[in-house]
Short mmCIF file of C-alpha atoms and ligand atoms in Angstrom, two decimals:
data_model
loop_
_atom_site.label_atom_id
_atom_site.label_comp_id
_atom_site.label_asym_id
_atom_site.label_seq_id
_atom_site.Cartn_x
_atom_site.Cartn_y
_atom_site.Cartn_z
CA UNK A 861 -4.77 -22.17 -8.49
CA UNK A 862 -1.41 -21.39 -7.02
CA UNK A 863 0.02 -22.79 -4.02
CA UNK A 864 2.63 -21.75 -1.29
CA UNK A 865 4.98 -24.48 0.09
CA UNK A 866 6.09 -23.45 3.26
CA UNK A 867 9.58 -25.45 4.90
CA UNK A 868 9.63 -24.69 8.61
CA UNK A 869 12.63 -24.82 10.84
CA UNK A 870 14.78 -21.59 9.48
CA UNK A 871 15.24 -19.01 11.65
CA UNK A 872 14.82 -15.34 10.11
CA UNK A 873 17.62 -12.23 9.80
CA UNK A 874 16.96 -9.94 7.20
CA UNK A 875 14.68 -6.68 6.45
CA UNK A 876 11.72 -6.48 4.80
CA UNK A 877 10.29 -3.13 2.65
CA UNK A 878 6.81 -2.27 4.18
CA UNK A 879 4.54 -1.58 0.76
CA UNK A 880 1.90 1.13 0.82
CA UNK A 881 -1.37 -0.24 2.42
CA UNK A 882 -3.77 -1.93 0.84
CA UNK A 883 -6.97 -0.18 2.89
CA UNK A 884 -5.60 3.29 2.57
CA UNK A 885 -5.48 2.93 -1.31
CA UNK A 886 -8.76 0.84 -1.82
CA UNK A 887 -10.41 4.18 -0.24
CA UNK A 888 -7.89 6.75 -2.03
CA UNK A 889 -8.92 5.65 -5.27
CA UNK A 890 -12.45 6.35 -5.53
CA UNK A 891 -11.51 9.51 -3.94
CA UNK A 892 -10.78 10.04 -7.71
CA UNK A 893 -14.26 10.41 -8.43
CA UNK A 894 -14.64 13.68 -6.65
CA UNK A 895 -12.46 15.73 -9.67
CA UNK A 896 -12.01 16.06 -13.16
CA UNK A 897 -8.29 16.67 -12.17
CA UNK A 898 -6.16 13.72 -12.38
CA UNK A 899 -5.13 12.46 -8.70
CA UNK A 900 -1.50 10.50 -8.63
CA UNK A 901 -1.30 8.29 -5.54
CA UNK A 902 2.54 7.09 -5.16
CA UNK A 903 3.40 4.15 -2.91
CA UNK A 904 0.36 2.08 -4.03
CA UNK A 905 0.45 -1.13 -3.21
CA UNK A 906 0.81 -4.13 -6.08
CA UNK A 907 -2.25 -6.13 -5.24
CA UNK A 908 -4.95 -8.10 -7.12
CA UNK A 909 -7.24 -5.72 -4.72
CA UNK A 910 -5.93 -2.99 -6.28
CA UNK A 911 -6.03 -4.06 -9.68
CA UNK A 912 -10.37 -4.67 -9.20
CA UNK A 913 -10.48 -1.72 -7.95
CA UNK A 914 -9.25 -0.18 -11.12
CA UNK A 915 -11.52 -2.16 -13.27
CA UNK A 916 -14.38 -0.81 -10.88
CA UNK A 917 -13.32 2.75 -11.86
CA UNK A 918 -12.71 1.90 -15.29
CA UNK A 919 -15.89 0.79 -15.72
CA UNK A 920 -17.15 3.61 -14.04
CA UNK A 921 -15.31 6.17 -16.98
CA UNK A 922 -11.62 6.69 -15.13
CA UNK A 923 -8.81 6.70 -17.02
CA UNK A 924 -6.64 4.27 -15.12
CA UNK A 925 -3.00 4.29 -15.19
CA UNK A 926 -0.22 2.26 -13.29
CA UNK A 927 3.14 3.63 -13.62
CA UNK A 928 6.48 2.08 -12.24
CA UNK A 929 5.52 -1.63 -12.15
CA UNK A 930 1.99 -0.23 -10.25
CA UNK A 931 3.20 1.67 -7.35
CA UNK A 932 2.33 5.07 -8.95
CA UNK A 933 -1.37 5.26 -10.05
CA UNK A 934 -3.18 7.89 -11.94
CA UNK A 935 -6.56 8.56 -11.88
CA UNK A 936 -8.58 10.95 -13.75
CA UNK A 937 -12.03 11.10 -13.72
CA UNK A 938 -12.69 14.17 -16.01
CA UNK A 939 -16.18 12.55 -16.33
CA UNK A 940 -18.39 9.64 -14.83
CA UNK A 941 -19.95 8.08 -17.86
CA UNK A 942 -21.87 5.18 -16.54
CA UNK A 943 -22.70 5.73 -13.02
CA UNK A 944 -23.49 1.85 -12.00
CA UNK A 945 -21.53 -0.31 -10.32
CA UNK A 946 -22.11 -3.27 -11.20
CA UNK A 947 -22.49 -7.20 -9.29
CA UNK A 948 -19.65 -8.73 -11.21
CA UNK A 949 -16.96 -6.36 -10.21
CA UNK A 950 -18.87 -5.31 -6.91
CA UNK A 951 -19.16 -9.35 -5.30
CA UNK A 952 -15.32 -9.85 -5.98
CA UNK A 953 -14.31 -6.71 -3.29
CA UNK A 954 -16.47 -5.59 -0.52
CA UNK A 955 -14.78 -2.16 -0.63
CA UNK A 956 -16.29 -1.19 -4.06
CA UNK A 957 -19.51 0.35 -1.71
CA UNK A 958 -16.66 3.28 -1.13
CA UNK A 959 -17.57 4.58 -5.22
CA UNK A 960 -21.28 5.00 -3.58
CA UNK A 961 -20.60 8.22 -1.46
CA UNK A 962 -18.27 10.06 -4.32
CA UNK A 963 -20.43 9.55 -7.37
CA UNK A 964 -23.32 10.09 -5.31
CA UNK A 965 -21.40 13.47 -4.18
CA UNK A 966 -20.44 14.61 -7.61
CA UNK A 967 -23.10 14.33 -10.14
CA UNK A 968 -26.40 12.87 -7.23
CA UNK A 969 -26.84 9.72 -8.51
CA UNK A 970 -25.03 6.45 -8.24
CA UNK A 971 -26.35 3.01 -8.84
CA UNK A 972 -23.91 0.66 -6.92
CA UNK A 973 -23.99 -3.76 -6.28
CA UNK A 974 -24.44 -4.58 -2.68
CA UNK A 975 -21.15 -6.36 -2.18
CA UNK A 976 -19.53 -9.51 -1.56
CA UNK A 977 -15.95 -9.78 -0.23
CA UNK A 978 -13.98 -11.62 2.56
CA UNK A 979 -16.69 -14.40 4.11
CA UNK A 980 -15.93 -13.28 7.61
CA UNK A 981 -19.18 -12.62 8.65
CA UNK A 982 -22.65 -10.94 7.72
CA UNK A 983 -20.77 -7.37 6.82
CA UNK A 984 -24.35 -5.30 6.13
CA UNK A 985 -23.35 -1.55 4.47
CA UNK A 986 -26.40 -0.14 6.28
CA UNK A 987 -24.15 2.15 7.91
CA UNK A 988 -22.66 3.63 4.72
CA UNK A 989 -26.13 4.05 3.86
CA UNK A 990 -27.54 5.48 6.71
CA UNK A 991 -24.68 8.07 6.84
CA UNK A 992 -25.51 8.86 3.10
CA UNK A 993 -29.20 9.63 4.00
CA UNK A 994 -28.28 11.78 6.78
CA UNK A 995 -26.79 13.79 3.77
CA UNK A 996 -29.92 14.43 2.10
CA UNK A 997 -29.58 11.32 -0.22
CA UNK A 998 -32.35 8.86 -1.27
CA UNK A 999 -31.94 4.97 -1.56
CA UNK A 1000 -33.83 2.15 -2.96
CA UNK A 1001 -32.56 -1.16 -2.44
CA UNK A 1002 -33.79 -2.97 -5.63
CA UNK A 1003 -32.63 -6.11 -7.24
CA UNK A 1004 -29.49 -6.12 -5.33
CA UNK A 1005 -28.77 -3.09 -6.67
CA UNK A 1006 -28.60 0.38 -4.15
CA UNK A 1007 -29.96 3.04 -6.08
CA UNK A 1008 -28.92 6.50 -4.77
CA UNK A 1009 -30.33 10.04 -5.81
CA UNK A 1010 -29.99 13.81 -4.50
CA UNK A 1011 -31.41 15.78 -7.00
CA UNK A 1012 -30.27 19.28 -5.85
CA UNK A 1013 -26.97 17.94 -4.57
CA UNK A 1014 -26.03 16.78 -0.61
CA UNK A 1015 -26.42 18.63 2.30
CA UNK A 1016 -24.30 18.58 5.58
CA UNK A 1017 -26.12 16.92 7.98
CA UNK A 1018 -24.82 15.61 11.83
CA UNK A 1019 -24.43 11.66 11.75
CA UNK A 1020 -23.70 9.54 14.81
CA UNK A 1021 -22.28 5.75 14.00
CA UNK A 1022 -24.04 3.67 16.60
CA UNK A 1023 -21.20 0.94 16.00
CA UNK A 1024 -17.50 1.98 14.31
CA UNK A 1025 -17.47 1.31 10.76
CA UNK A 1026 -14.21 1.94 9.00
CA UNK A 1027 -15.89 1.81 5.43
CA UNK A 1028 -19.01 3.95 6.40
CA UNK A 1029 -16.20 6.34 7.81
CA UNK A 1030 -15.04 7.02 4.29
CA UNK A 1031 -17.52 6.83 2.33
CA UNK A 1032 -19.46 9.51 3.87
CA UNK A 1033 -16.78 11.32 4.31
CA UNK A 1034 -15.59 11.72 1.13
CA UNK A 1035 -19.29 12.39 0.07
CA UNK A 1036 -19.53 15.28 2.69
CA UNK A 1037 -16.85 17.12 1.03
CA UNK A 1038 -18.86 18.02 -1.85
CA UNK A 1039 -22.19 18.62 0.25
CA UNK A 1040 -23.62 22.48 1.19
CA UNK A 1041 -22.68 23.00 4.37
CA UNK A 1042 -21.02 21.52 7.52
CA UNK A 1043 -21.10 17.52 8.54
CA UNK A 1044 -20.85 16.28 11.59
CA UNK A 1045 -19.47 12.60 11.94
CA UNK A 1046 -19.39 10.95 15.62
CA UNK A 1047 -18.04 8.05 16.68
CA UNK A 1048 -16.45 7.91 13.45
CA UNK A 1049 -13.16 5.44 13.19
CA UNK A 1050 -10.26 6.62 14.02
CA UNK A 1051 -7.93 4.19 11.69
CA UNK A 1052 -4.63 5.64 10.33
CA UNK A 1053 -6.24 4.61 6.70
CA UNK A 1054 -9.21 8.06 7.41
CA UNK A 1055 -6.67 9.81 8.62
CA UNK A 1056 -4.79 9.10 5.32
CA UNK A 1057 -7.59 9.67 3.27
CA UNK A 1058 -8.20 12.93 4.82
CA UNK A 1059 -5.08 14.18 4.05
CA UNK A 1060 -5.41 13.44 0.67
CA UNK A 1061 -8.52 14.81 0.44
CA UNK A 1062 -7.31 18.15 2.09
CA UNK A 1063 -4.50 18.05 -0.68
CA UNK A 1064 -7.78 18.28 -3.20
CA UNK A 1065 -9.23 20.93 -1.49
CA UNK A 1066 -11.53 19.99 0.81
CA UNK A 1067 -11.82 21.09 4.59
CA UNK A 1068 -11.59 18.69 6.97
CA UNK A 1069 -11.52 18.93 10.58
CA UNK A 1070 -10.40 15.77 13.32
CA UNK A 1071 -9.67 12.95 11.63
CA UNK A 1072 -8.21 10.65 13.54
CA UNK A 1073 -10.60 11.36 16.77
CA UNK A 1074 -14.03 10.05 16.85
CA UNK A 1075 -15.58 13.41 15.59
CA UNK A 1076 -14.81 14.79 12.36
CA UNK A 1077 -16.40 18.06 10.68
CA UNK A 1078 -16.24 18.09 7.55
CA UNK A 1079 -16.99 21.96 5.61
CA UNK A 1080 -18.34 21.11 1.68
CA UNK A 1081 -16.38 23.09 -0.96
CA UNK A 1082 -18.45 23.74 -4.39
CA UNK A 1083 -15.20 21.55 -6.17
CA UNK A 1084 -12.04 19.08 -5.44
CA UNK A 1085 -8.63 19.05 -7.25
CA UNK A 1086 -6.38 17.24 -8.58
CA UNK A 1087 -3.53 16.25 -5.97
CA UNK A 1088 -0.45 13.98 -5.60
CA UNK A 1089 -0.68 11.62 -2.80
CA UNK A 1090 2.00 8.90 -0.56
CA UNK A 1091 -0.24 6.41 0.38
CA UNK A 1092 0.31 5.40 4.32
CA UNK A 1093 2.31 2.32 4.86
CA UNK A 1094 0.50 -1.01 5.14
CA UNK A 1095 0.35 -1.45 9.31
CA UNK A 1096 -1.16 -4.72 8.69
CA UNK A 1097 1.54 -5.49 6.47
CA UNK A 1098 3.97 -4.95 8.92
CA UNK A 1099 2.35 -6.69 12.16
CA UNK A 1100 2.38 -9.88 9.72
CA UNK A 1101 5.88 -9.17 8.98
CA UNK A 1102 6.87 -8.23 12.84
CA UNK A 1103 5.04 -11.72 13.87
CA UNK A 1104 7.76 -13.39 11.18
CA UNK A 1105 10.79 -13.79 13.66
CA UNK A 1106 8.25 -14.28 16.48
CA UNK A 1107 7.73 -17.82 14.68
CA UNK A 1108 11.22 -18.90 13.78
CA UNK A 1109 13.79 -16.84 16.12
CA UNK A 1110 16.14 -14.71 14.50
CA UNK A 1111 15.45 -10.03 13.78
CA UNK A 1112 13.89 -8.96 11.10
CA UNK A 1113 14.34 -5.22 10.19
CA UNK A 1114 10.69 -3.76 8.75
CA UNK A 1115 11.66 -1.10 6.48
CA UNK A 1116 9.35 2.08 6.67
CA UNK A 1117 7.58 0.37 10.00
CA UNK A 1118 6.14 3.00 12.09
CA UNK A 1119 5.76 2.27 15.82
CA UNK A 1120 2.80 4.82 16.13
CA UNK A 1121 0.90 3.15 13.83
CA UNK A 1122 0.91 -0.59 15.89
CA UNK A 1123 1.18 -0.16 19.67
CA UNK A 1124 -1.85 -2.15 20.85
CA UNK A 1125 -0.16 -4.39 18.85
CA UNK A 1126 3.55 -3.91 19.87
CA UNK A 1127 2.24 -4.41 23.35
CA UNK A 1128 1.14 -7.52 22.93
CA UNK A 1129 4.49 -8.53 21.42
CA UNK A 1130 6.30 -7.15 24.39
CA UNK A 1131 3.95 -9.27 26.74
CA UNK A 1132 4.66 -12.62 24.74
CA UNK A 1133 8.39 -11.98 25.27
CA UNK A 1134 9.36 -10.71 21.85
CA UNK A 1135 11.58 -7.57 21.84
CA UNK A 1136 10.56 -4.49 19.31
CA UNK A 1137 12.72 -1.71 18.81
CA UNK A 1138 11.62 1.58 16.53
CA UNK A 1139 15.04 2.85 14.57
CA UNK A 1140 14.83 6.14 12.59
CA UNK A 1141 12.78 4.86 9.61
CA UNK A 1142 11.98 1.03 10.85
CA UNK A 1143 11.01 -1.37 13.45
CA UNK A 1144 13.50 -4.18 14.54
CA UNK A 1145 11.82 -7.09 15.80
CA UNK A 1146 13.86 -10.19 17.45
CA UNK A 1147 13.19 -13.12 19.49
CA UNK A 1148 16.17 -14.94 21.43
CA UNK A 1149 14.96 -17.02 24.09
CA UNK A 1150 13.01 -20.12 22.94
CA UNK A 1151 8.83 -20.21 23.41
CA UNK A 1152 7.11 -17.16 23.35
CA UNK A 1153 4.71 -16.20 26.51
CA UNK A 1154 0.80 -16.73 25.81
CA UNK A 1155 -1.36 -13.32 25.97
CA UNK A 1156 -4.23 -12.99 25.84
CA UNK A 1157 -6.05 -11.02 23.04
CA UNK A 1158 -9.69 -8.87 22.06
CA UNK A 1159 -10.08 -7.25 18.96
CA UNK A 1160 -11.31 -3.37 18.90
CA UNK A 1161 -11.50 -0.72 16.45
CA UNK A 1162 -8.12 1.60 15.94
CA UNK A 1163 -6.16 2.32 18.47
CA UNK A 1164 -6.53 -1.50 20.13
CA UNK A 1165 -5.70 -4.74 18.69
CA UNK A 1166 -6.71 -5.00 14.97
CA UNK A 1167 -8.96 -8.01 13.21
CA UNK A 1168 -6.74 -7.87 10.36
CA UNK A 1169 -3.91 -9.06 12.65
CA UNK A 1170 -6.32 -11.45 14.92
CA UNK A 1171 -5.73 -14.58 12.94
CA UNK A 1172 -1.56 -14.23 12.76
CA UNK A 1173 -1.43 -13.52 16.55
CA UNK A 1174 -2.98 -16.63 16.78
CA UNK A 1175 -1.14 -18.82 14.79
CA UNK A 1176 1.90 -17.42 16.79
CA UNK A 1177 -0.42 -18.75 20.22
CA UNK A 1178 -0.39 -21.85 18.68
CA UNK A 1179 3.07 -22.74 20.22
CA UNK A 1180 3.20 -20.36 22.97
CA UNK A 1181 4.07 -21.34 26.74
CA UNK A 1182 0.41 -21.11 28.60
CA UNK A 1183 -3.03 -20.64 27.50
CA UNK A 1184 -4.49 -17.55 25.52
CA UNK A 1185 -8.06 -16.03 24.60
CA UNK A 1186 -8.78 -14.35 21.85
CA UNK A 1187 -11.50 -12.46 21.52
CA UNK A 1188 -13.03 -11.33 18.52
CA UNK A 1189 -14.52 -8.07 18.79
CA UNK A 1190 -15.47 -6.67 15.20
CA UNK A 1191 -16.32 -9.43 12.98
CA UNK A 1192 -18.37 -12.75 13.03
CA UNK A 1193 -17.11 -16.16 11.84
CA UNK A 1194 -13.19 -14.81 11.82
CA UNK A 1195 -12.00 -18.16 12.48
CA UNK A 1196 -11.77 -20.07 9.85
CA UNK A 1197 -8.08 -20.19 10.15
CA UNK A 1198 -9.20 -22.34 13.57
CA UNK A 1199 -9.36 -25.48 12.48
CA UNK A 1200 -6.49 -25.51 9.72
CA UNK A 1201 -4.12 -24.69 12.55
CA UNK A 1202 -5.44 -27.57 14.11
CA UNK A 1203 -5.00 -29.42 11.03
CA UNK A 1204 -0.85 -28.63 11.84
CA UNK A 1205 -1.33 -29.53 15.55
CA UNK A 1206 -2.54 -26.57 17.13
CA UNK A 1207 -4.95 -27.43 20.38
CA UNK A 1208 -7.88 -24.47 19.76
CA UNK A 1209 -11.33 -24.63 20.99
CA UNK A 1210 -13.60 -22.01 19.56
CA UNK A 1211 -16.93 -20.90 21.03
CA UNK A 1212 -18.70 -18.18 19.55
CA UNK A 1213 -16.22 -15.17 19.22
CA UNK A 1214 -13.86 -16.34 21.73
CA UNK A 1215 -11.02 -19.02 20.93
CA UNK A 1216 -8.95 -20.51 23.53
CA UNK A 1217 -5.86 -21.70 22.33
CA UNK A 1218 -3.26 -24.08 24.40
CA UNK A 1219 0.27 -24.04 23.49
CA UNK A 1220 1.79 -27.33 22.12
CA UNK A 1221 5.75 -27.74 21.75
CA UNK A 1222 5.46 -27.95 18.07
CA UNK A 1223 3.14 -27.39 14.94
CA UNK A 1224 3.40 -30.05 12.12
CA UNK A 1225 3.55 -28.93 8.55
CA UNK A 1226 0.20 -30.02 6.87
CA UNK A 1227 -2.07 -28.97 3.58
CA UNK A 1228 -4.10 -26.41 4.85
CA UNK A 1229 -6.62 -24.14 3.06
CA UNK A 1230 -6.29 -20.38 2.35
CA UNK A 1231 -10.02 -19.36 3.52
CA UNK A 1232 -9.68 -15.38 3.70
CA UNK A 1233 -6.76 -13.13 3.37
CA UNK A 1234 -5.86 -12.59 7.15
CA UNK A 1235 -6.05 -16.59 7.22
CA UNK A 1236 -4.18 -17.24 4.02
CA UNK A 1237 -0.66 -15.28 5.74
CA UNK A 1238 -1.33 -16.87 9.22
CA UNK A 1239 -0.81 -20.36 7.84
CA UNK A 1240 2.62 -19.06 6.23
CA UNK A 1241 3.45 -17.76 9.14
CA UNK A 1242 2.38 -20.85 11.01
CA UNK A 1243 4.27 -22.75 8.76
CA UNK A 1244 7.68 -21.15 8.98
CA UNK A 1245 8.27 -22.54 12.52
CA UNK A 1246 6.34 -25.84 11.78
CA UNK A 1247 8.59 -29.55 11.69
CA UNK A 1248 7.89 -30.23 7.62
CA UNK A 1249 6.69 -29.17 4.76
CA UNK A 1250 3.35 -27.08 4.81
CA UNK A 1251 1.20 -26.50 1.61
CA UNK A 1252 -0.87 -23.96 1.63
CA UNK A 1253 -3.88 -23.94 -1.14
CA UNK A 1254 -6.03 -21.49 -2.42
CA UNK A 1255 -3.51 -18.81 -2.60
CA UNK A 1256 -5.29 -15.99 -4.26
CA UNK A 1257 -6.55 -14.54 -0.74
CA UNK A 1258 -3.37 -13.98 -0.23
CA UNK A 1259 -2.69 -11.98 -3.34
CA UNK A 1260 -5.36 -9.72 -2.37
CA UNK A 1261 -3.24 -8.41 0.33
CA UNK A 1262 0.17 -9.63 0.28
CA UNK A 1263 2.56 -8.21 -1.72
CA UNK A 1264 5.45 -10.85 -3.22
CA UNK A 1265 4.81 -13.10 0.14
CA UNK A 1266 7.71 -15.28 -0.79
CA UNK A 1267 10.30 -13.39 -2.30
CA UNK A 1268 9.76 -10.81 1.17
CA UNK A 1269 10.44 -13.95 3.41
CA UNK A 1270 12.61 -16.08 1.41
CA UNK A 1271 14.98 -12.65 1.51
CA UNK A 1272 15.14 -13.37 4.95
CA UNK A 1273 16.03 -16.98 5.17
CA UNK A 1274 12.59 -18.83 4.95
CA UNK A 1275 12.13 -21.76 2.88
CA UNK A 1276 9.60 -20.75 0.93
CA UNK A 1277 7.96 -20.69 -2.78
CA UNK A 1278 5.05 -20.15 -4.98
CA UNK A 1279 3.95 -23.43 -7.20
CA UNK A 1280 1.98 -22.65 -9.79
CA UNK A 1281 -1.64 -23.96 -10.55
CA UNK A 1282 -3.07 -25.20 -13.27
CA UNK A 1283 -6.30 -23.03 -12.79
C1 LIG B 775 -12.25 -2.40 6.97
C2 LIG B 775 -11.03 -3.07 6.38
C3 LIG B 775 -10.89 -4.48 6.92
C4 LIG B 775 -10.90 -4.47 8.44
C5 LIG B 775 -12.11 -3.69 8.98
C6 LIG B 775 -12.08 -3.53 10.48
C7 LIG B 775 -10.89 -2.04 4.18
C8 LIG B 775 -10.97 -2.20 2.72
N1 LIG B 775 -11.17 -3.11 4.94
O1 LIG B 775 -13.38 -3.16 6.54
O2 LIG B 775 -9.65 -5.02 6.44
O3 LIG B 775 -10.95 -5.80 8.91
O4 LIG B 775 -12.16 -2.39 8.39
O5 LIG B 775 -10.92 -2.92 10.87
O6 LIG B 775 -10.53 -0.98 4.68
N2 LIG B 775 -20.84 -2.86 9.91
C9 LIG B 775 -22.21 -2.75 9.94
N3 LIG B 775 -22.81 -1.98 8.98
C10 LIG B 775 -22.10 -1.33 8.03
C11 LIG B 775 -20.70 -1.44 8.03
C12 LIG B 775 -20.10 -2.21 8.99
O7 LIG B 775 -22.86 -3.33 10.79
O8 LIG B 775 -22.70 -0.65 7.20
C13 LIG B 775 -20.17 -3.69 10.94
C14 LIG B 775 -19.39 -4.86 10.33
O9 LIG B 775 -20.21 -5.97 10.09
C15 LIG B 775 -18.36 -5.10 11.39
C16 LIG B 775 -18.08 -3.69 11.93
O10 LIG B 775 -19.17 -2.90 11.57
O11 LIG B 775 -18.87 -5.89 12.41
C17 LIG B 775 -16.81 -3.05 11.43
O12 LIG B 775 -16.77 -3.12 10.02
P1 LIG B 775 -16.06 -2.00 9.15
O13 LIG B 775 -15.17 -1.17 10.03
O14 LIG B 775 -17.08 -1.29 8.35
O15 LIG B 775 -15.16 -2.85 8.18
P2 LIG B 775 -14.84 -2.55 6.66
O16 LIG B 775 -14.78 -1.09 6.42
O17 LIG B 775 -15.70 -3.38 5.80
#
């Protein structure tokens, strides 16, 4: 297995191009299975996430091209020969549920793996399959397996998320598109990733109504089309990437960053003393002064402070001036990056969903252990400003997400590179 050695002490000046996002296209492509028209997404991200998710479709019957070194891919899924998704593909990515809803929508059936993923937490998909039955579909859970039928096709139905599920969001509503009739969906999320699929999915045809606020209607059509889609850019991405100078001092220019897409975030920036400026077509983010302020932190679904970007913003704590909570709101057990940071010097004391982390002058470079993808990059990050070397193992969470980790940062000044494994 590969590792990254990280040497800390360089400050960063540079830009950095913000790839397409990971989320936006893990939903996008099953989206595929709606047609027998080809869909093109452009901008897609060059991820190992990406890549299972082709061999998901694959398997499923889609013909599965990556164009231009992977950033343009094209679907076509003129028919869905083998409708079951199946545990070996399925454990390896959590968001393989989203082929559930589509299949399920196009020809009503769809066998589909309950799902692995990330271990942050107990992650059920009872929502995705509540939402599905509110649709007229019917489940068995069997063997592991979901098994999913609706004989005469699915109807629109109202559905009200009792918590706010990102997944369930898309899943059902992609599936709604090709129902009878209107769906309601409340409380639905309101990340820029459903508002991206729903533009996509308006490009194929469908009718789609509020994305983006926490009640979208969705009116079926009898058929989808084919469609050519830019897939949103990766906000997660960019946090990471605006945290970068945070670390080490210098600006970093985010190429493609879009304020709008980040300001719970950006906020919290401002309060730790970290100035962020939105240019034309990209965010410049700088630090000048020496330690940054500690803030204090909870997770929430879109628009307040993300997960995804829980575990960087608290590596950047780590050496803040003052004491900061962080609350995590949305997932169980999302601190696993806890006690590596300790592991470089970090004083954090964790109890339940709440961490409390006291700012020390320094963090020491250490071998630390990639434990999920959010964790993996916080570590980097972590170790940029560190005194040493840090190594971190266990790299391929990061390759899930992270696009070319090094050569982005190393562009920029950091001492950085990949070493390969033997594994
Ligand atoms: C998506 C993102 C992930 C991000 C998360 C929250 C993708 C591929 N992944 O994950 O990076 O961290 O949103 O922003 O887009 N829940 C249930 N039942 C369900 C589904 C979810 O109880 O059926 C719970 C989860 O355990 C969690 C909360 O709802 O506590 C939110 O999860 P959800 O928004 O569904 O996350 P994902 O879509 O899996």
């Amino acid at each position: 297995m590969d590792s990254i050695i990280v040497k800390g002490g360089q400050e960063l000046h540079g830009s950095i191009p913000i790839a397409g996002a990971k989320n936006a296209c893990l939903t996008l492509m099953p989206a595929t299975l709606l047609t027998d028209e080809p869909l093109t997404l452009t901008n897609a991200p060059r991820l190992s996430d990406i890549a299972t998710m082709s061999t998901l479709l694959e398997s499923l019957g889609v013909e599965v091209s990556g164009l231009q070194d992977g950033q343009v891919q094209v679907l076509s899924s003129r028919q869905i020969t083998n409708h079951t998704a199946d545990y070996d593909i399925v454990r390896k990515m959590r968001a393989s549920i989203l082929v559930l809803g589509p299949m399920l929508a196009r020809d009503g059936h769809a066998v589909v793996s309950l799902p692995g993923g990330c271990a942050i937490g107990a992650r059920p998909v009872d929502l995705h399959l509540k939402g599905l039955e509110a649709l007229g579909a019917e489940l068995d859970l069997r063997d592991g397996y979901v098994h999913a039928k609706a004989a005469k096709g699915l109807k629109g139905g109202t559905f009200e998320f009792p918590v706010v599920s990102v997944g369930a969001t898309e899943n059902i509503l992609m599936a709604a598109t090709l129902a009878k009739g209107t769906t309601v969906l409340k409380n639905a999320a309101r990340e820029p990733e459903i508002v991206d699929l729903a533009d996509c999915l308006t490009r194929m045809g469908a009718q789609i109504d509020g994305a983006g606020t926490s009640t979208i209607t969705i009116q079926g059509v009898d058929s989808l089309h084919g469609a050519t889609h830019p897939v949103i850019i990766d906000r997660i991405e960019l946090g990471t990437y605006m945290l970068a100078p945070a670390f080490t001092g210098g600006s970093v220019e985010l190429l493609g960053g879009r304020l709008d897409l980040v300001e719970a975030f950006a906020a919290k920036l401002d309060e730790a003393g970290i100035s962020v400026e939105a240019g034309e077509n990209s965010i410049t983010v700088s630090r000048k002064n020496g330690r940054v302020n500690a803030v204090d932190v909870v997770t929430a679904p879109h628009p307040g402070f993300p997960t995804d970007l829980q575990a960087q913003f608290m590596a950047l704590m780590c050496t803040a001036n003052g004491v900061s909570v962080l609350e995590e709101r949305i997932f169980e057990n999302r601190f696993m990056h806890a006690p590596e940071l300790m592991r470089m010097g970090a004083n954090i004391d964790v109890q339940g969903g709440t961490a409390t982390v006291t700012g020390v002058d320094k963090l020491k470079g250490a071998p630390v252990m990639a434990t999920d993808l959010r964790a993996s990059v916080s570590l980097i990050l972590a170790g940029l400003a560190a005194e040493g070397e840090t190594v971190v193992n266990r790299v391929y969470h990061l390759d899930r997400g992270y696009e070319r980790v090094e050569e982005k940062l190393s562009a920029c000044g950091a001492q950085i590179e990949r070493v390969k494994g033997n594994v």
